[in-house]
CSV table of C-alpha atoms and ligand atoms in Angstrom, one decimal:
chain,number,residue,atom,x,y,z
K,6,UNK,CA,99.2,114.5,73.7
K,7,UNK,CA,102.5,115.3,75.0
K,8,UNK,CA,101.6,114.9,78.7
K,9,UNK,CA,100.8,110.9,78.7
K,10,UNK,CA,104.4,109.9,76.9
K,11,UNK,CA,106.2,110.2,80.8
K,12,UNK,CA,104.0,106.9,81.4
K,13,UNK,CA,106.6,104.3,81.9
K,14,UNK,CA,104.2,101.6,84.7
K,15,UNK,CA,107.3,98.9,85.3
K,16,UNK,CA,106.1,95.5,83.9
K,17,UNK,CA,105.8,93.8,87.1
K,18,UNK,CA,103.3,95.7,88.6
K,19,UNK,CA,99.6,96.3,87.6
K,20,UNK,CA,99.4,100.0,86.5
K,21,UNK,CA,96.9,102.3,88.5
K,22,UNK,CA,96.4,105.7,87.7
K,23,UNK,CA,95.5,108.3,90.9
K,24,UNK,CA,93.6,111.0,89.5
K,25,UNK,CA,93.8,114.0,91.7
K,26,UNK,CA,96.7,112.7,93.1
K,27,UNK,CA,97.8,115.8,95.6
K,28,UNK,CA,101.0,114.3,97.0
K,29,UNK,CA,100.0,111.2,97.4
K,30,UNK,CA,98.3,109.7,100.3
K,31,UNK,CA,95.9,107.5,98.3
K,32,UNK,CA,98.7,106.5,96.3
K,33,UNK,CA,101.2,106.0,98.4
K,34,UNK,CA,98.9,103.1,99.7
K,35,UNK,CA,98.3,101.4,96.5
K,36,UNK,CA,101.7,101.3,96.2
K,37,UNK,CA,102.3,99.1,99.6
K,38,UNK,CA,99.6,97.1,98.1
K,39,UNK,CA,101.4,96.3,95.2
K,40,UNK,CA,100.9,98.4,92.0
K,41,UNK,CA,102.2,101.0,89.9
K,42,UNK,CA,101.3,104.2,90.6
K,43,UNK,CA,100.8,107.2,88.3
K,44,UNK,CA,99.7,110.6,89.7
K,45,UNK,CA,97.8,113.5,88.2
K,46,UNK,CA,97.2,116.9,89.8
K,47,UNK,CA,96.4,120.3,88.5
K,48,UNK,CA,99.3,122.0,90.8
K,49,UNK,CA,102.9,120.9,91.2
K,50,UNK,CA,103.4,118.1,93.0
K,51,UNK,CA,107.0,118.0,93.7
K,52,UNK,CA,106.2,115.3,96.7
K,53,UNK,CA,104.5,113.2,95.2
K,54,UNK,CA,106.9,110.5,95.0
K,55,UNK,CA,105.8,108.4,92.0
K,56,UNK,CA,105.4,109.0,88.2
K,57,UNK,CA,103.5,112.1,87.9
K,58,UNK,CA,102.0,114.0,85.7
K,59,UNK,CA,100.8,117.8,86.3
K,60,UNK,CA,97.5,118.5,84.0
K,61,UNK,CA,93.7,118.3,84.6
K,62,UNK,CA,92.9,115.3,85.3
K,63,UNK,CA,89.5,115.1,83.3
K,64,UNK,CA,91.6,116.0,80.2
K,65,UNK,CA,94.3,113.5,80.7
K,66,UNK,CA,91.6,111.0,81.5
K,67,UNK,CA,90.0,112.0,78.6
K,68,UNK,CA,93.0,111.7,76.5
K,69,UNK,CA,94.1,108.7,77.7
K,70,UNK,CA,90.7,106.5,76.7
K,71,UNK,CA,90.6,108.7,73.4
K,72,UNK,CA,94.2,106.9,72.2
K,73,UNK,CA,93.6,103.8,73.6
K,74,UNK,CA,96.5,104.5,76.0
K,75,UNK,CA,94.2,103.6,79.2
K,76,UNK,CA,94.6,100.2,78.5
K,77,UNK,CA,98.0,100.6,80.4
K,78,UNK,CA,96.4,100.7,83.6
K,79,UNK,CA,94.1,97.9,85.3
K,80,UNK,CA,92.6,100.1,87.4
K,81,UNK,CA,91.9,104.0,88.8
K,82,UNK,CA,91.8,106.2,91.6
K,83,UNK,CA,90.0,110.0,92.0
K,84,UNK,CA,89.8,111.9,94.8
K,85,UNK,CA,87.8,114.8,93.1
K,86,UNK,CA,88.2,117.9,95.5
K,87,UNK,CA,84.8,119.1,97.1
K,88,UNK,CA,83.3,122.8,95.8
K,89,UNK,CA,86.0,124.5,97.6
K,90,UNK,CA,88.7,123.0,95.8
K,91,UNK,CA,87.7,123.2,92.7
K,92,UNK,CA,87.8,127.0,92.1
K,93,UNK,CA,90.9,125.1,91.0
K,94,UNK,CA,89.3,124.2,87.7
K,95,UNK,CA,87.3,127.7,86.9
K,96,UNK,CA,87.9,128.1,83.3
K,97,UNK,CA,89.2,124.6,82.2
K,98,UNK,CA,87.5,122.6,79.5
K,99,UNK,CA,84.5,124.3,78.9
K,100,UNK,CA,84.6,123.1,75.5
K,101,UNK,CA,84.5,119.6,76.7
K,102,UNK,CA,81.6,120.4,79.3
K,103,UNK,CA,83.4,120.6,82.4
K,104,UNK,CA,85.2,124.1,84.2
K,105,UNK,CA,83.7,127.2,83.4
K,106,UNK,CA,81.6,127.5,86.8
K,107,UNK,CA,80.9,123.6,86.9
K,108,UNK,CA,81.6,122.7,90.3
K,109,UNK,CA,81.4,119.3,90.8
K,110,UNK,CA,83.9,117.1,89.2
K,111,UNK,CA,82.5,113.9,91.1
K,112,UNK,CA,80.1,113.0,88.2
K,113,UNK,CA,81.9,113.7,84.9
K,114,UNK,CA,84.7,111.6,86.5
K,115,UNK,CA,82.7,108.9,86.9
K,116,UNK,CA,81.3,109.3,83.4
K,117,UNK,CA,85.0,109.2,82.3
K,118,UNK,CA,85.4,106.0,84.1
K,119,UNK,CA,82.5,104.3,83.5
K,120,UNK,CA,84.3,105.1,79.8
K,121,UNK,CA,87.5,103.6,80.9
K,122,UNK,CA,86.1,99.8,81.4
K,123,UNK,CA,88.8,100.4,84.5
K,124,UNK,CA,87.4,99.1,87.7
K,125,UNK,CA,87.8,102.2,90.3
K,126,UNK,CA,87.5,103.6,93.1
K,127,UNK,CA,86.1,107.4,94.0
K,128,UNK,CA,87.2,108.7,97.3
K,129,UNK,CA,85.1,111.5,98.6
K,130,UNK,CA,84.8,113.3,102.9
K,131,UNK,CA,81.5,112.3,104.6
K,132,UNK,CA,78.7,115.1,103.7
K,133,UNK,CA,80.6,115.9,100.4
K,134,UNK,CA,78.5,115.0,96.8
K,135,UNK,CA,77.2,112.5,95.5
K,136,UNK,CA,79.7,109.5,96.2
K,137,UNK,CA,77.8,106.0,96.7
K,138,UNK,CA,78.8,105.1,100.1
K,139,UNK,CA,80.3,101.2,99.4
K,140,UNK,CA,83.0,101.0,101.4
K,141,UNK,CA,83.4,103.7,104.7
K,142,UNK,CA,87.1,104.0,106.1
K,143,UNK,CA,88.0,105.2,109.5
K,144,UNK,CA,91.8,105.3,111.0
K,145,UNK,CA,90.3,103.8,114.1
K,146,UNK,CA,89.8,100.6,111.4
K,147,UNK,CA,94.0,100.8,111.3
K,148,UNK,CA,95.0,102.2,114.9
K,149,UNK,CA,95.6,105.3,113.5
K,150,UNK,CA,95.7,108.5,115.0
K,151,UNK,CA,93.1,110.2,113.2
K,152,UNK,CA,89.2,109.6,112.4
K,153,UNK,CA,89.4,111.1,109.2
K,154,UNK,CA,86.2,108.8,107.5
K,155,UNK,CA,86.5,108.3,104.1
K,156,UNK,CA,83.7,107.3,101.9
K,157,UNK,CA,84.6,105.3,98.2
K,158,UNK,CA,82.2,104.3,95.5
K,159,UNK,CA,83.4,101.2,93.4
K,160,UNK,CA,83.3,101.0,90.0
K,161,UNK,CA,83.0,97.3,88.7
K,162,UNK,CA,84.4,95.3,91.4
K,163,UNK,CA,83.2,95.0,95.2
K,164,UNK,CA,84.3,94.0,98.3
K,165,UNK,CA,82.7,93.8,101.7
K,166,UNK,CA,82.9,96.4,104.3
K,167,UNK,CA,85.1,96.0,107.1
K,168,UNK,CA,84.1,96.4,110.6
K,169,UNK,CA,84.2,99.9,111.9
K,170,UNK,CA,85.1,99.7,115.6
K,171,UNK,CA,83.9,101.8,118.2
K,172,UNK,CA,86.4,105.0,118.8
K,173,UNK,CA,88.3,105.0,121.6
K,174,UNK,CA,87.9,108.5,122.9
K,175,UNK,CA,87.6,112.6,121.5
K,176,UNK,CA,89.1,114.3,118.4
K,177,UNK,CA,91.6,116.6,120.6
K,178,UNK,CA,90.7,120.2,120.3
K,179,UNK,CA,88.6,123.2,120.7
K,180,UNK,CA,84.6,122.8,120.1
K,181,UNK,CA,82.0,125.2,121.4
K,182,UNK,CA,84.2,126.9,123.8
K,183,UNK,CA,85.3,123.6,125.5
K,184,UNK,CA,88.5,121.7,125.7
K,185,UNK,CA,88.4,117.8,124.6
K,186,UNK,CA,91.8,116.2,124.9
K,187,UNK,CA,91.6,112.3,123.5
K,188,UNK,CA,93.4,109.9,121.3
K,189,UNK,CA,92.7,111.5,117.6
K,190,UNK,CA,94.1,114.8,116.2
K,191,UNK,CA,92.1,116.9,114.0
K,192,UNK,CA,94.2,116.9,111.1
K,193,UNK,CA,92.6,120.0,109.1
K,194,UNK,CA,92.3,123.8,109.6
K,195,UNK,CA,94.6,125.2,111.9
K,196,UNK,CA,94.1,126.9,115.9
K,197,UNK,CA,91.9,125.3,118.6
K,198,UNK,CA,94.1,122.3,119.1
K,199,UNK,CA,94.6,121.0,115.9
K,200,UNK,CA,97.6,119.0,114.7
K,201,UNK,CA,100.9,120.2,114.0
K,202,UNK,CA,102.9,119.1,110.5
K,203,UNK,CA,104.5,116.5,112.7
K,204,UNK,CA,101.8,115.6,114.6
K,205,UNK,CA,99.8,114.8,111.3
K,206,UNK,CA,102.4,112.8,109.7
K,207,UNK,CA,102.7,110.5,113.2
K,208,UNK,CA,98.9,110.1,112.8
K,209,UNK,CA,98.2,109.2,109.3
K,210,UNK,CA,101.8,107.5,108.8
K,211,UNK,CA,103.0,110.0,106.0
K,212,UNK,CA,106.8,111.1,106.2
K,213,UNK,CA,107.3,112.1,102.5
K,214,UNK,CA,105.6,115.6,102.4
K,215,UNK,CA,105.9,118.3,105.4
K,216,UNK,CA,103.6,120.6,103.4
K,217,UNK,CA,100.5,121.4,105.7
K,218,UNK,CA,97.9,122.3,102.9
K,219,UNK,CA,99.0,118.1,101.6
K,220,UNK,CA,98.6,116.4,104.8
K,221,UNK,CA,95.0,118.4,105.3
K,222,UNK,CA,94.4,117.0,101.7
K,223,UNK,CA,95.7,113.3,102.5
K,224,UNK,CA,94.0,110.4,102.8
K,225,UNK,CA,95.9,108.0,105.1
K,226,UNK,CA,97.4,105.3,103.1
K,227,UNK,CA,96.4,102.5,105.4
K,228,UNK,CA,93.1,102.9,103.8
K,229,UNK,CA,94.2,102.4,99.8
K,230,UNK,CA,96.8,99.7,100.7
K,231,UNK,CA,93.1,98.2,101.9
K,232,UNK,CA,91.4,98.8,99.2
K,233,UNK,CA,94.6,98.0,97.1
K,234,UNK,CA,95.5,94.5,98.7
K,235,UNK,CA,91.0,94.3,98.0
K,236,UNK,CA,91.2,95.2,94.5
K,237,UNK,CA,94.0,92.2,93.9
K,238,UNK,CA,92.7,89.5,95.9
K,239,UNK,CA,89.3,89.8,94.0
K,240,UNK,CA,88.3,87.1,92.3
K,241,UNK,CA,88.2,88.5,88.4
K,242,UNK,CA,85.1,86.0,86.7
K,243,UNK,CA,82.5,87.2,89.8
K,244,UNK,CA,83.5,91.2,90.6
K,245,UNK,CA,84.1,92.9,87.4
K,246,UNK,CA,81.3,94.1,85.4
K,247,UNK,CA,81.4,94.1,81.9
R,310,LIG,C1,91.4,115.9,98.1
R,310,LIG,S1,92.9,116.3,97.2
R,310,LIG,C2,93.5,114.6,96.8
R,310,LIG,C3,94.2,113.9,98.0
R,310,LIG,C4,94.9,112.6,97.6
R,310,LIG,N1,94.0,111.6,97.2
R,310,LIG,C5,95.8,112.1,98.7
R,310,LIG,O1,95.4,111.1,99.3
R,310,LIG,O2,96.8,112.7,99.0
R,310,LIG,C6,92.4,116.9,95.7
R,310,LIG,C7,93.4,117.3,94.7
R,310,LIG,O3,92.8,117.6,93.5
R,310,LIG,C8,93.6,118.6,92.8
R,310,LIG,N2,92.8,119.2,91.7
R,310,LIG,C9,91.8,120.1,91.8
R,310,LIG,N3,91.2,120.2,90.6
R,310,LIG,C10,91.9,119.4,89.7
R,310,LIG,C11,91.8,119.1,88.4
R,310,LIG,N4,90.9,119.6,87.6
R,310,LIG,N5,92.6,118.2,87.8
R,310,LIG,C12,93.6,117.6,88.6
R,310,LIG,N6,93.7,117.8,89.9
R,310,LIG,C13,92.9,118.7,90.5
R,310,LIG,C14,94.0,119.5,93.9
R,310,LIG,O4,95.2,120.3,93.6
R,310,LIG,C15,94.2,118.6,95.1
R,310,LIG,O5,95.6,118.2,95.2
């Protein structure tokens, strides 16, 4: 298992390990909240500006609660990419029941998790599979520039939604034929209005990657600081599971 011995989580710090990491939005967050972060992605990740590991992240999941080596972490992240995404994955670990033409990656992650005795968190877009809606983020929570709602199922802990404030105007852009301008950039696709590089960094407060296709892929890390600074203040005997 020669991909898990780069683990190093500094001592101080609870360990939290941010499967499909991309170049780390999500954890770029849990890091301002306080922990240790260690990435995993499928593609090179040279932004990503924590301990990282490049492999599929099912496997090294897989691996990691197979040696016992999980127990270095107190807690995980997944941001499992919708169908589109995952043409990523055709072909990998058929032999453990996942790739091949298997599609959706939200359910034997949280099989691997519920395995991990982790609490965690799963990140998935509004409309996209089958993500329990416990917590809902929006950047208008954070003054951000974007919308960008996030939905995240929790995995043996809770904490209570926060208030999600009314918008304060348009997405700026191109719909139907007609021009909207307003306070939020559409931070995905390209044409019609939508957000420069620049433009997207300014709005979800990321400076550390300039690549388009990562920033699309982001989520902003107000919202896992959040759920970070959540996860810590939780009172252990009442919000884990067993
Ligand atoms: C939605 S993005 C994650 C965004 C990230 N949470 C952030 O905030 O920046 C999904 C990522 O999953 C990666 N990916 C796709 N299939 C994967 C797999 N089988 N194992 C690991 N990573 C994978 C993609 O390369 C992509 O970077």
């Amino acid at each position: 298992m020669t991909h898990t011995t780069d683990i190093r989580p500094e001592d101080h710090r609870p360990a939290l390990l941010d499967l499909f990491s991309c170049a780390g939005g999500a954890a770029m967050g849990y890091h301002r909240a306080g922990f240790d972060v260690t990435g995993v992605d499928i593609r090179p990740r040279p932004n990503y500006p924590f301990t990282f590991i490049q492999g599929d992240a099912l496997t090294v999941l897989a691996d990691l609660i197979e040696s016992g080596e999980i127990r270095r972490f107190t807690t995980a992240h997944a941001s499992p990419p919708c169908q589109k995404g995952c043409a990523l994955t055709v072909g990998t670990n058929t032999s453990r029941g996942w790739g091949g033409t298997h599609v959706d990656l939200v359910a034997p992650t949280r099989d691997l998790l519920d395995a991990s005795g982790l609490p965690y968190v799963i990140e998935q877009p509004n409309g996209k599979a089958d993500v329990r809606k416990d917590i809902t983020l929006c950047g208008e929570m954070f003054g951000l520039g974007v919308l960008r709602h996030r939905n995240f199922e929790l995995g043996r802990w809770s904490t209570p939604q926060a208030a999600h404030p009314k918008h304060r105007g348009y997405v700026r852009g191109w719909r139907h034929g007609a021009y909207r301008d307003g306070p939020y950039v559409a931070a995905y696709g390209e044409g019609g209005g939508k957000a420069t590089v620049p433009e997207m960094q300014a709005a979800m407060g990321i400076d550390w990657t300039d690549v388009r296709e990562e920033l699309t892929e982001a989520i902003p890390p107000a919202y896992t600081e959040w759920l970070g600074r959540a996860l810590l203040a939780r009172p252990r005997s009442g919000a884990v599971a067993a």
